[in-house]
Coordinates of C-alpha atoms in Angstrom, one line a residue:
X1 CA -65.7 32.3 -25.2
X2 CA -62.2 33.8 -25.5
X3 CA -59.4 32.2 -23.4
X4 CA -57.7 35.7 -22.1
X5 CA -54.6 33.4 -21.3
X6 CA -51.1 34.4 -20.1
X7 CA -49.9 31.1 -21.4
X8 CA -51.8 27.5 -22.9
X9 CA -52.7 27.2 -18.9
X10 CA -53.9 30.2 -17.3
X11 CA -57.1 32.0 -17.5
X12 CA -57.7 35.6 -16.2
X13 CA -60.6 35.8 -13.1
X14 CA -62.4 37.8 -10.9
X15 CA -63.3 36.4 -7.6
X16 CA -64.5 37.7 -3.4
X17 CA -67.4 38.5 -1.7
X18 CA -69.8 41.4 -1.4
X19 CA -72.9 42.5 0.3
X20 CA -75.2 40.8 -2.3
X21 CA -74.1 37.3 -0.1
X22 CA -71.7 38.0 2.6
X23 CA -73.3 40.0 5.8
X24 CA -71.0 42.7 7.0
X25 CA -69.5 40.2 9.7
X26 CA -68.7 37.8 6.9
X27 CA -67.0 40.2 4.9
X28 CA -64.9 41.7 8.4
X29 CA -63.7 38.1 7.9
X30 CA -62.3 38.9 4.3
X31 CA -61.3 42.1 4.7
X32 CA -57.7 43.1 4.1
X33 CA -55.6 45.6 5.5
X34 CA -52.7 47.6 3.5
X35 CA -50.0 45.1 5.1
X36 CA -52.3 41.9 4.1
X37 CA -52.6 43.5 0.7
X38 CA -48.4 43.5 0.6
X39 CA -48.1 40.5 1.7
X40 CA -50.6 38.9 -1.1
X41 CA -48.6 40.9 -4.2
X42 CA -45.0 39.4 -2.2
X43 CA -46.9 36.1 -2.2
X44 CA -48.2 36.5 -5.8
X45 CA -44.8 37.2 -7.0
X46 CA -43.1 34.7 -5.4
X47 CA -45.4 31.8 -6.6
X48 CA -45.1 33.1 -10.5
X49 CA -48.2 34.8 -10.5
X50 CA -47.6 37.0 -13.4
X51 CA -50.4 40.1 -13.2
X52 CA -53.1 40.4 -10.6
X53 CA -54.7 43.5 -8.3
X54 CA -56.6 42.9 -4.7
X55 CA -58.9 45.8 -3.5
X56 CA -60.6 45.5 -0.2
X57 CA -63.8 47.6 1.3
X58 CA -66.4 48.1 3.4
X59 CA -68.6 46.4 0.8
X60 CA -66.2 44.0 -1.1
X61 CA -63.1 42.2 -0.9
X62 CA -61.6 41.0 -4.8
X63 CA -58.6 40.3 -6.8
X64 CA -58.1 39.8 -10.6
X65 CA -55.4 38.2 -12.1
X66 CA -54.3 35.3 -13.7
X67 CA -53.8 31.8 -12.5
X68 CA -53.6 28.2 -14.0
X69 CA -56.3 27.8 -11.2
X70 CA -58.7 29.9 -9.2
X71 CA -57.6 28.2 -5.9
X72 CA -54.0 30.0 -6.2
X73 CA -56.3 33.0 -5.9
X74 CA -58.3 31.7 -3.2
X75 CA -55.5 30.3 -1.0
X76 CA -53.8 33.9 -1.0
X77 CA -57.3 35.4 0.4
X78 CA -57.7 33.2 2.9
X79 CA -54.3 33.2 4.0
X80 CA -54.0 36.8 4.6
X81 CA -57.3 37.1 6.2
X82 CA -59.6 35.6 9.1
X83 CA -61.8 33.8 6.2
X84 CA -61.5 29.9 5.4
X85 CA -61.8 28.2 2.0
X86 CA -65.2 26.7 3.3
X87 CA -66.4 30.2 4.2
X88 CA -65.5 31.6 1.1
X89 CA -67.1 28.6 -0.8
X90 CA -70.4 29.9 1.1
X91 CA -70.8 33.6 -0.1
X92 CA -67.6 33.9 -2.8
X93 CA -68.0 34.3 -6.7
X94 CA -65.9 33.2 -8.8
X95 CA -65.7 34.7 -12.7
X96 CA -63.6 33.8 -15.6
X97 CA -62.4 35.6 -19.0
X98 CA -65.0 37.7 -20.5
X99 CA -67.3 36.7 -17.4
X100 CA -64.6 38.5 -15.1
X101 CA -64.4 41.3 -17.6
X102 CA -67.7 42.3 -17.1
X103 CA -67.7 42.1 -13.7
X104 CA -64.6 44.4 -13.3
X105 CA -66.4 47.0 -15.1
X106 CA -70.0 46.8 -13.7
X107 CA -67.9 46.8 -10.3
X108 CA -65.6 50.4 -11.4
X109 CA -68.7 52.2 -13.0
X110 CA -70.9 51.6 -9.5
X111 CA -73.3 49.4 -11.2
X112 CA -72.5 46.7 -9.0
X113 CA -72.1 48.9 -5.9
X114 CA -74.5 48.5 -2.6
X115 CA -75.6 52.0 -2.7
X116 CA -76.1 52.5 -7.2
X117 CA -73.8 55.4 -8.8
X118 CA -71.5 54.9 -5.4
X119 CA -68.0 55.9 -7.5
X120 CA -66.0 55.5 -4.7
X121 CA -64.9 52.0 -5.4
X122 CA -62.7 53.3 -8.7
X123 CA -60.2 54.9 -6.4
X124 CA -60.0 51.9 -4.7
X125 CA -59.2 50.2 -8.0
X126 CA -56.8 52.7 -8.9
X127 CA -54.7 52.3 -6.1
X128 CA -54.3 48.6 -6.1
X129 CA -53.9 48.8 -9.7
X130 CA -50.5 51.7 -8.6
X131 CA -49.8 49.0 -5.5
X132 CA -49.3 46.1 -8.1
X133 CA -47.2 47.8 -11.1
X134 CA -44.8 48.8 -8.4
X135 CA -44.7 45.5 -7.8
X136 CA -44.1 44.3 -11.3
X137 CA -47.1 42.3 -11.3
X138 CA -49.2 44.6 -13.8
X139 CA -49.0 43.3 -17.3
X140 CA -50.5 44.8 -20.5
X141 CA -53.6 43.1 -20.5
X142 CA -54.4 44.2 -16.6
X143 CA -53.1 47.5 -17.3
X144 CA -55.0 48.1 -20.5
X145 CA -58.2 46.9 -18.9
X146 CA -58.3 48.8 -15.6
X147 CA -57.6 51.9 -17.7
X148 CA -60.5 51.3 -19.6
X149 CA -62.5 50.6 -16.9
X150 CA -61.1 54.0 -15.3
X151 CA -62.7 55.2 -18.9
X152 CA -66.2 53.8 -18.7
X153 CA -66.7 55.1 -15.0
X154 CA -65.7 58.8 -16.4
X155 CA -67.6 58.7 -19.2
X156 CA -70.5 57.7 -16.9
X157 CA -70.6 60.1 -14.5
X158 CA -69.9 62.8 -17.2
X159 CA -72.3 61.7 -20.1
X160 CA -75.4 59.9 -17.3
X161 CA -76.9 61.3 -14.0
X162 CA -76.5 58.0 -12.2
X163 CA -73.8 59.6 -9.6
X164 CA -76.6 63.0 -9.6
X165 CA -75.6 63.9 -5.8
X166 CA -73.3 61.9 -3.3
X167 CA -74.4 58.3 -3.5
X168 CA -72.0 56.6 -0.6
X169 CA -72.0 55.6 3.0
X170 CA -71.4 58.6 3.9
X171 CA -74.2 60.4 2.1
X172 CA -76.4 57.0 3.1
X173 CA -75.5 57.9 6.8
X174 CA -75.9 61.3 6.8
X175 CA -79.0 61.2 5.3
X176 CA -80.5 58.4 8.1
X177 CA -79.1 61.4 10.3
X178 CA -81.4 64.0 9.2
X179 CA -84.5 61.5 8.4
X180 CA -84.8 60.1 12.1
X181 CA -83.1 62.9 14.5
X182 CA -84.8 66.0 14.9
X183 CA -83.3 69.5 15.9
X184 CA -79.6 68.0 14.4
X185 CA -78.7 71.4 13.9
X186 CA -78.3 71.4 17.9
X187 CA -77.0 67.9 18.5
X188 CA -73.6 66.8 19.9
X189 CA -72.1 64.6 16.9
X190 CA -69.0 62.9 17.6
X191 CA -67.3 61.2 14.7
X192 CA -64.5 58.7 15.4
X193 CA -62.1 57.7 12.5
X194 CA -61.3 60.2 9.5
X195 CA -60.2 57.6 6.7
X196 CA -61.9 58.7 3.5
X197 CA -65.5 57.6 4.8
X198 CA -65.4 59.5 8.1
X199 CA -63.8 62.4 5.8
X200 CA -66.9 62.1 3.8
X201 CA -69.3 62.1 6.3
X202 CA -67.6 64.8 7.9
X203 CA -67.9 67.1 5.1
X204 CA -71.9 66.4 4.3
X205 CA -72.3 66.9 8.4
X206 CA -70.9 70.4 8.2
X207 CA -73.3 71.4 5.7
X208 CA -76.3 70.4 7.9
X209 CA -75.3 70.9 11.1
X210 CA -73.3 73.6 13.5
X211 CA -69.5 73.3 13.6
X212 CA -69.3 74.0 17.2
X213 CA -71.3 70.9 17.7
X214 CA -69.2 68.2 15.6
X215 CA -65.9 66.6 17.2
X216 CA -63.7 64.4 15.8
X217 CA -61.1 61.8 17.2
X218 CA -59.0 59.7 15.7
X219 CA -56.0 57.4 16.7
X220 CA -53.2 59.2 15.1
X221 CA -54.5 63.3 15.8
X222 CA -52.7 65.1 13.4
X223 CA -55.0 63.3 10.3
X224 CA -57.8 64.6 12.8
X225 CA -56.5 68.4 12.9
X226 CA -56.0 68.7 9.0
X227 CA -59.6 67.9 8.5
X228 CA -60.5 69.8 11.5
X229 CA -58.7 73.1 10.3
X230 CA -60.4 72.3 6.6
X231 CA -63.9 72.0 8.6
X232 CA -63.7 74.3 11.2
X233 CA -64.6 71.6 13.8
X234 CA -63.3 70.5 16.9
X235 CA -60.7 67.5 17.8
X236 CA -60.1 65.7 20.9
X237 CA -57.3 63.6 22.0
X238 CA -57.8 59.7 21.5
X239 CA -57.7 59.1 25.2
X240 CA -60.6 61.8 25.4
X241 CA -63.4 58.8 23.5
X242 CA -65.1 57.4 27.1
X243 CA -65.9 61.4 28.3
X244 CA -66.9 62.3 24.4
X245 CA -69.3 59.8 23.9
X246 CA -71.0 60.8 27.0
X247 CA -71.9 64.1 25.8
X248 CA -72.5 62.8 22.5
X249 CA -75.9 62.7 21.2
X250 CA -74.5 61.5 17.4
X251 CA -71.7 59.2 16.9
X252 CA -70.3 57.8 13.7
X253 CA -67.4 55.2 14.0
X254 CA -65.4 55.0 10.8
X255 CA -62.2 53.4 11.9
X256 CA -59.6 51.1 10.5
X257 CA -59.5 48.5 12.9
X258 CA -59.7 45.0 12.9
X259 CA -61.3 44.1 16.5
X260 CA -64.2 46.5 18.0
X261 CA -63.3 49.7 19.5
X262 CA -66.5 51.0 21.6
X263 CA -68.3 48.6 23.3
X264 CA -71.2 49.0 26.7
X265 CA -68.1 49.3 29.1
X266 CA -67.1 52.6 28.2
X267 CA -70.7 54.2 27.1
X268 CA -71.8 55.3 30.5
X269 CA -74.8 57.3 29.2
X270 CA -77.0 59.8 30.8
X271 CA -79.3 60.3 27.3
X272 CA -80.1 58.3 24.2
X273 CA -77.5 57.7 21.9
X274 CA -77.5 56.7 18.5
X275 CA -74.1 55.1 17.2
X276 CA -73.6 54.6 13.5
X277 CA -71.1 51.9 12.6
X278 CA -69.5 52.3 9.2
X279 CA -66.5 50.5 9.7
X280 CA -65.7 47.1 8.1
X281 CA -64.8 44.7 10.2
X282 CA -67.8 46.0 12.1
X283 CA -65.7 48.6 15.0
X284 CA -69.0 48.8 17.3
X285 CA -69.5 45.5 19.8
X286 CA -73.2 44.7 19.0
X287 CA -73.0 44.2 23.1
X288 CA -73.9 48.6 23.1
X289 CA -77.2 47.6 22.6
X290 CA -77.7 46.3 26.0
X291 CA -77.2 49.7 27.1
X292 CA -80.5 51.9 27.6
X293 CA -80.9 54.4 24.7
X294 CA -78.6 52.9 22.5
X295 CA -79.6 52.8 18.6
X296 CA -77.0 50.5 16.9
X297 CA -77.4 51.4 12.9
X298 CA -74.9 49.3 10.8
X299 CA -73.9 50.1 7.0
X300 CA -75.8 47.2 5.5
X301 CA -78.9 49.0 6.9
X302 CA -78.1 52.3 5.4
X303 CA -78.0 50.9 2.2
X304 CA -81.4 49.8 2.0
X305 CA -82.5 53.1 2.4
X306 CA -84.3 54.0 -0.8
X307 CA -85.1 57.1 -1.8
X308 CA -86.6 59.3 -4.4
X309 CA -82.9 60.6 -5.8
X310 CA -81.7 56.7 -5.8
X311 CA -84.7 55.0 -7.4
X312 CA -84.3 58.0 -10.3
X313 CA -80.5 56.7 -10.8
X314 CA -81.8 53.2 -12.0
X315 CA -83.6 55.1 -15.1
X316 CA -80.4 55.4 -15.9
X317 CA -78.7 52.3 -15.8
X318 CA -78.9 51.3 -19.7
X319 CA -77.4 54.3 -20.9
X320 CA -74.9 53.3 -18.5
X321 CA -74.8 50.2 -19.5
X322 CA -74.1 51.5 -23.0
X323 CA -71.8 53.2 -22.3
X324 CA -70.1 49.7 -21.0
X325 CA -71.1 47.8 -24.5
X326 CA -69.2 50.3 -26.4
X327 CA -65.8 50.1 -24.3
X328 CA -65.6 46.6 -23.3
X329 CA -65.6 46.1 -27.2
X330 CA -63.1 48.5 -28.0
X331 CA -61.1 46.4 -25.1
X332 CA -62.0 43.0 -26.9
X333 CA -60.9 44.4 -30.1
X334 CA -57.4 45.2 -28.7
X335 CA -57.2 42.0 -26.9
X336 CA -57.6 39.8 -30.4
X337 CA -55.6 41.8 -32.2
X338 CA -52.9 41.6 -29.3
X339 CA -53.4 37.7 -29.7
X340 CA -52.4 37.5 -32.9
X341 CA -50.1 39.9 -33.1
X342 CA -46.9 37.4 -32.6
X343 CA -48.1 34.9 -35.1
X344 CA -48.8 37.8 -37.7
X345 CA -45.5 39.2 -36.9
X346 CA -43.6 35.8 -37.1
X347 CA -45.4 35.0 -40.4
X348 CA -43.7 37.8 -42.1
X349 CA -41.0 36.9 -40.8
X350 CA -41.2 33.7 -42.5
X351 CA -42.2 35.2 -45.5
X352 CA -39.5 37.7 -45.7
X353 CA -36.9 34.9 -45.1
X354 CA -38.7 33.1 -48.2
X355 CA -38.5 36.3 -50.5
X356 CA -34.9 36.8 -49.7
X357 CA -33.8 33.2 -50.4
X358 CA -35.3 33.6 -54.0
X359 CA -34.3 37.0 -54.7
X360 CA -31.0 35.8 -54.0
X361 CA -31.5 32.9 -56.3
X362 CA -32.5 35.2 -59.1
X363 CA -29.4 37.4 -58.5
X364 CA -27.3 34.9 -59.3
X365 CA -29.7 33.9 -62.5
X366 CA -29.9 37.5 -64.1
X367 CA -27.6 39.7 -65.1
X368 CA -30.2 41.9 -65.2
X369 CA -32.1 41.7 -62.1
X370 CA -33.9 44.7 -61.0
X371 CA -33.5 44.8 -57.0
X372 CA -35.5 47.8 -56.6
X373 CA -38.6 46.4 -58.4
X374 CA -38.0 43.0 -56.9
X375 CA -38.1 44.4 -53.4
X376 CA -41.3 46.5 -54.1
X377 CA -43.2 43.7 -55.8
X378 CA -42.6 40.7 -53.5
X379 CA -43.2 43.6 -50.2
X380 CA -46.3 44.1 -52.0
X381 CA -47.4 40.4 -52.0
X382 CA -46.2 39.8 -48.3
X383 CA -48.3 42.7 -47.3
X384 CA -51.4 41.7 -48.6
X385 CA -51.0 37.8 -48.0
X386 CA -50.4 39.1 -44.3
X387 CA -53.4 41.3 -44.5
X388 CA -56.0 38.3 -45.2
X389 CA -54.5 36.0 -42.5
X390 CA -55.2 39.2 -40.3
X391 CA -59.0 39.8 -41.5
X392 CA -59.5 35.8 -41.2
X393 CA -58.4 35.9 -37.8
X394 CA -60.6 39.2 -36.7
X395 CA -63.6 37.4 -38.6
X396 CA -63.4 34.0 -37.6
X397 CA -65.1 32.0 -35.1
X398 CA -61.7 30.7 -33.4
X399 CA -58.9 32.6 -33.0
X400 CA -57.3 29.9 -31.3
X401 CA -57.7 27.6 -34.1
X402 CA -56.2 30.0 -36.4
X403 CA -53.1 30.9 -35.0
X404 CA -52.7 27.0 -34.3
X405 CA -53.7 26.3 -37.9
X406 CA -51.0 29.1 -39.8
X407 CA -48.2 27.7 -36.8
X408 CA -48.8 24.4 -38.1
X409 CA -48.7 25.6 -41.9
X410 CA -46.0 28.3 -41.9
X411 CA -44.2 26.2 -39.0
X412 CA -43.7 29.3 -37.3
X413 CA -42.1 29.3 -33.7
X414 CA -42.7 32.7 -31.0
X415 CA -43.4 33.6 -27.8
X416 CA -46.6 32.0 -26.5
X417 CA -47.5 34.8 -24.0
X418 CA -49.8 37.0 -25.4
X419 CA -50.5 39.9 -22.7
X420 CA -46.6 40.2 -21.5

């Protein structure tokens, strides 16, 4: 396996959790909030971390980046977050090199996601890949990768039907919505939160239900009325939640906070409710289900919900996964060729040095001497001697061994980081 090293001691990974181990109260653990996400990169730079990006959602909390050792990684999750090393050793993963390739792009093309052909994790990628070069801790490697990543999920949604309709929470809950409540055209929905999921779910309520029936609320209002004028829906002030959920037949909680923000003391109900709680750390106190009519439905349950759309999206996972083949090996291609490029570069060097101490003997030898041919023939030979250390090195079985070996020959001296 290729070592996809910054230096002789560092190794490129891809470690977290997701839903395939950690429950959603596991992962509200892990989760990290845009300050916590700072605070990582400050850290990150500050203990000579050279390149690495941390995306957190409702479904997974990573980072990839290089380290002499995982547990540098590790240690910066855990200390921004409410997670320990031994919880993390529970439900974490932990993938190295061409391993933590692979996973970055079957996590970017929504091959990895909990709800298949979900695309909304790439944006997430995107933005802590913007977060990070602003920080000067995006090197070419990193940058070259998520780009191609960025690549693979296009070409996949363009080229395959695995995204065919919205595949998200939001289309998860909506869909639960319409499956188990009857007469939603007519039903008081009251959705708390309008991040991108509560946005979402917005948008794919509209379409199914009455405007005048849908109200949103959210901590900061004005994010509330933009969506609200967009919608044609109606917003309520913050301090307005206790009386709204009363009327409310419908509520979907989508918020951003760390701690829960409805519990049973402010539901004081006079009909059933059912609450949807899409937020991560989970914003609904599972204490609402003591209260008489309350249905509590969590993400994680939504995303077991199977249906004839979804099951038709895993036909198309090879082509998909094509798709992947193709670019990850265009990526690998770059990435050797990157490896070497010092050593070819300081061979000729070496060479060049060589020609020009025995041209300038033969100078001094010939009266004669023909520069112009000397030049071309000797640039010639360089060129193609260059050439075949070049092929050896794309064909052989270690290009490690290689570079070490024509070093060792050529006693060549350059820069050692490969990906800077």
């Amino acid at each position: 396996m290729e070592n996809f090293n910054m230096s002789k001691h560092t190794s490129f990974y891809a470690l977290g959790l997701s839903y395939k181990k950690a429950d959603a109260t596991m992962r509200g653990k892990f989760s990290l909030d845009a300050q916590a996400k700072s605070t990582i990169l400050m850290q990150a730079e500050a203990e000579g971390i050279e390149s690495l990006i941390v995306t957190s959602t409702c479904n997974r909390t990573e980072i990839y980046g290089f380290a002499n050792h995982p547990y540098q990684l590790i240690k910066l999750l855990c200390e921004n977050s409410q997670g320990t090393v031994e919880e993390f050793q529970e439900v974490a993963y932990i993938y190295k090199n061409q391993e933590a390739i692979n996973h970055m792009f079957r996590v970017g093309t929504g091959l990895d996601s909990q709800i298949l052909g979900d695309f909304e994790i790439i944006s997430q990628i995107k933005s802590a890949f913007v977060e990070s070069k602003s920080n000067g801790l995006v090197n070419a490697f990193l940058e070259r990768l998520v780009n191609s990543v960025i690549q693979a999920s296009k070409k996949i949604k363009t080229d395959t039907n695995i995204s065919t309709g919205a595949t998200s929470v939001s289309f998860a809950s909506v869909q639960y919505i319409i499956k188990n409540v009857k007469d939603i055209a007519h039903k008081n929905i009251l959705l708390f939160g309008t991040g991108k999921i509560g946005r979402n779910t917005c948008e794919n309520l509209v379409k199914h239900t009455k405007h005048d029936h849908i109200t949103l609320i959210n901590r900061t209002k004005d994010k509330a009325e933009r969506l609200a004028r967009k919608l044609d829906v109606i917003v309520k002030d913050y301090a307005d939640l206790q009386l709204e959920l009363q009327k409310a037949d419908i509520v979907v909680v989508a918020t951003g906070a760390q701690n829960p923000t409805v519990d049973k003391a402010i539901l004081n109900l006079k009909k059933p409710l059912l609450i949807l709680d899409l937020s991560i750390p989970k914003n609904v106190h599972e204490n609402v289900t003591d209260v008489e009519g309350v249905t509590l439905i969590h993400l994680d349950h939504l995303s077991q919900i199977t249906d004839e759309t979804l099951e038709n999206r895993k036909l198309h996972i090879p082509a998909a996964e094509a798709i992947i083949e193709e670019i990850v090996a265009d990526f690998m291609e770059w990435t050797k060729n990157r490896k070497f490029a010092p050593t070819i570069q300081a061979l000729k060097e070496k060479l060049n040095s060589i020609k020009e101490g025995e041209l300038n003997v033969q100078r001094k030898k010939l009266a004669n001497f023909d520069e112009e041919q000397a030049e071309l023939i000797s640039n010639r030979i360089i060129q193609k001697i260059t050439n075949h250390f070049v092929n050896h090195l794309k064909d052989g079985d270690s290009i490690d061994e290689g570079i070490e070996w024509i070093e060792k020959v050529f006693q060549l001296e350059q820069e050692k980081s490969f990906f800077s």
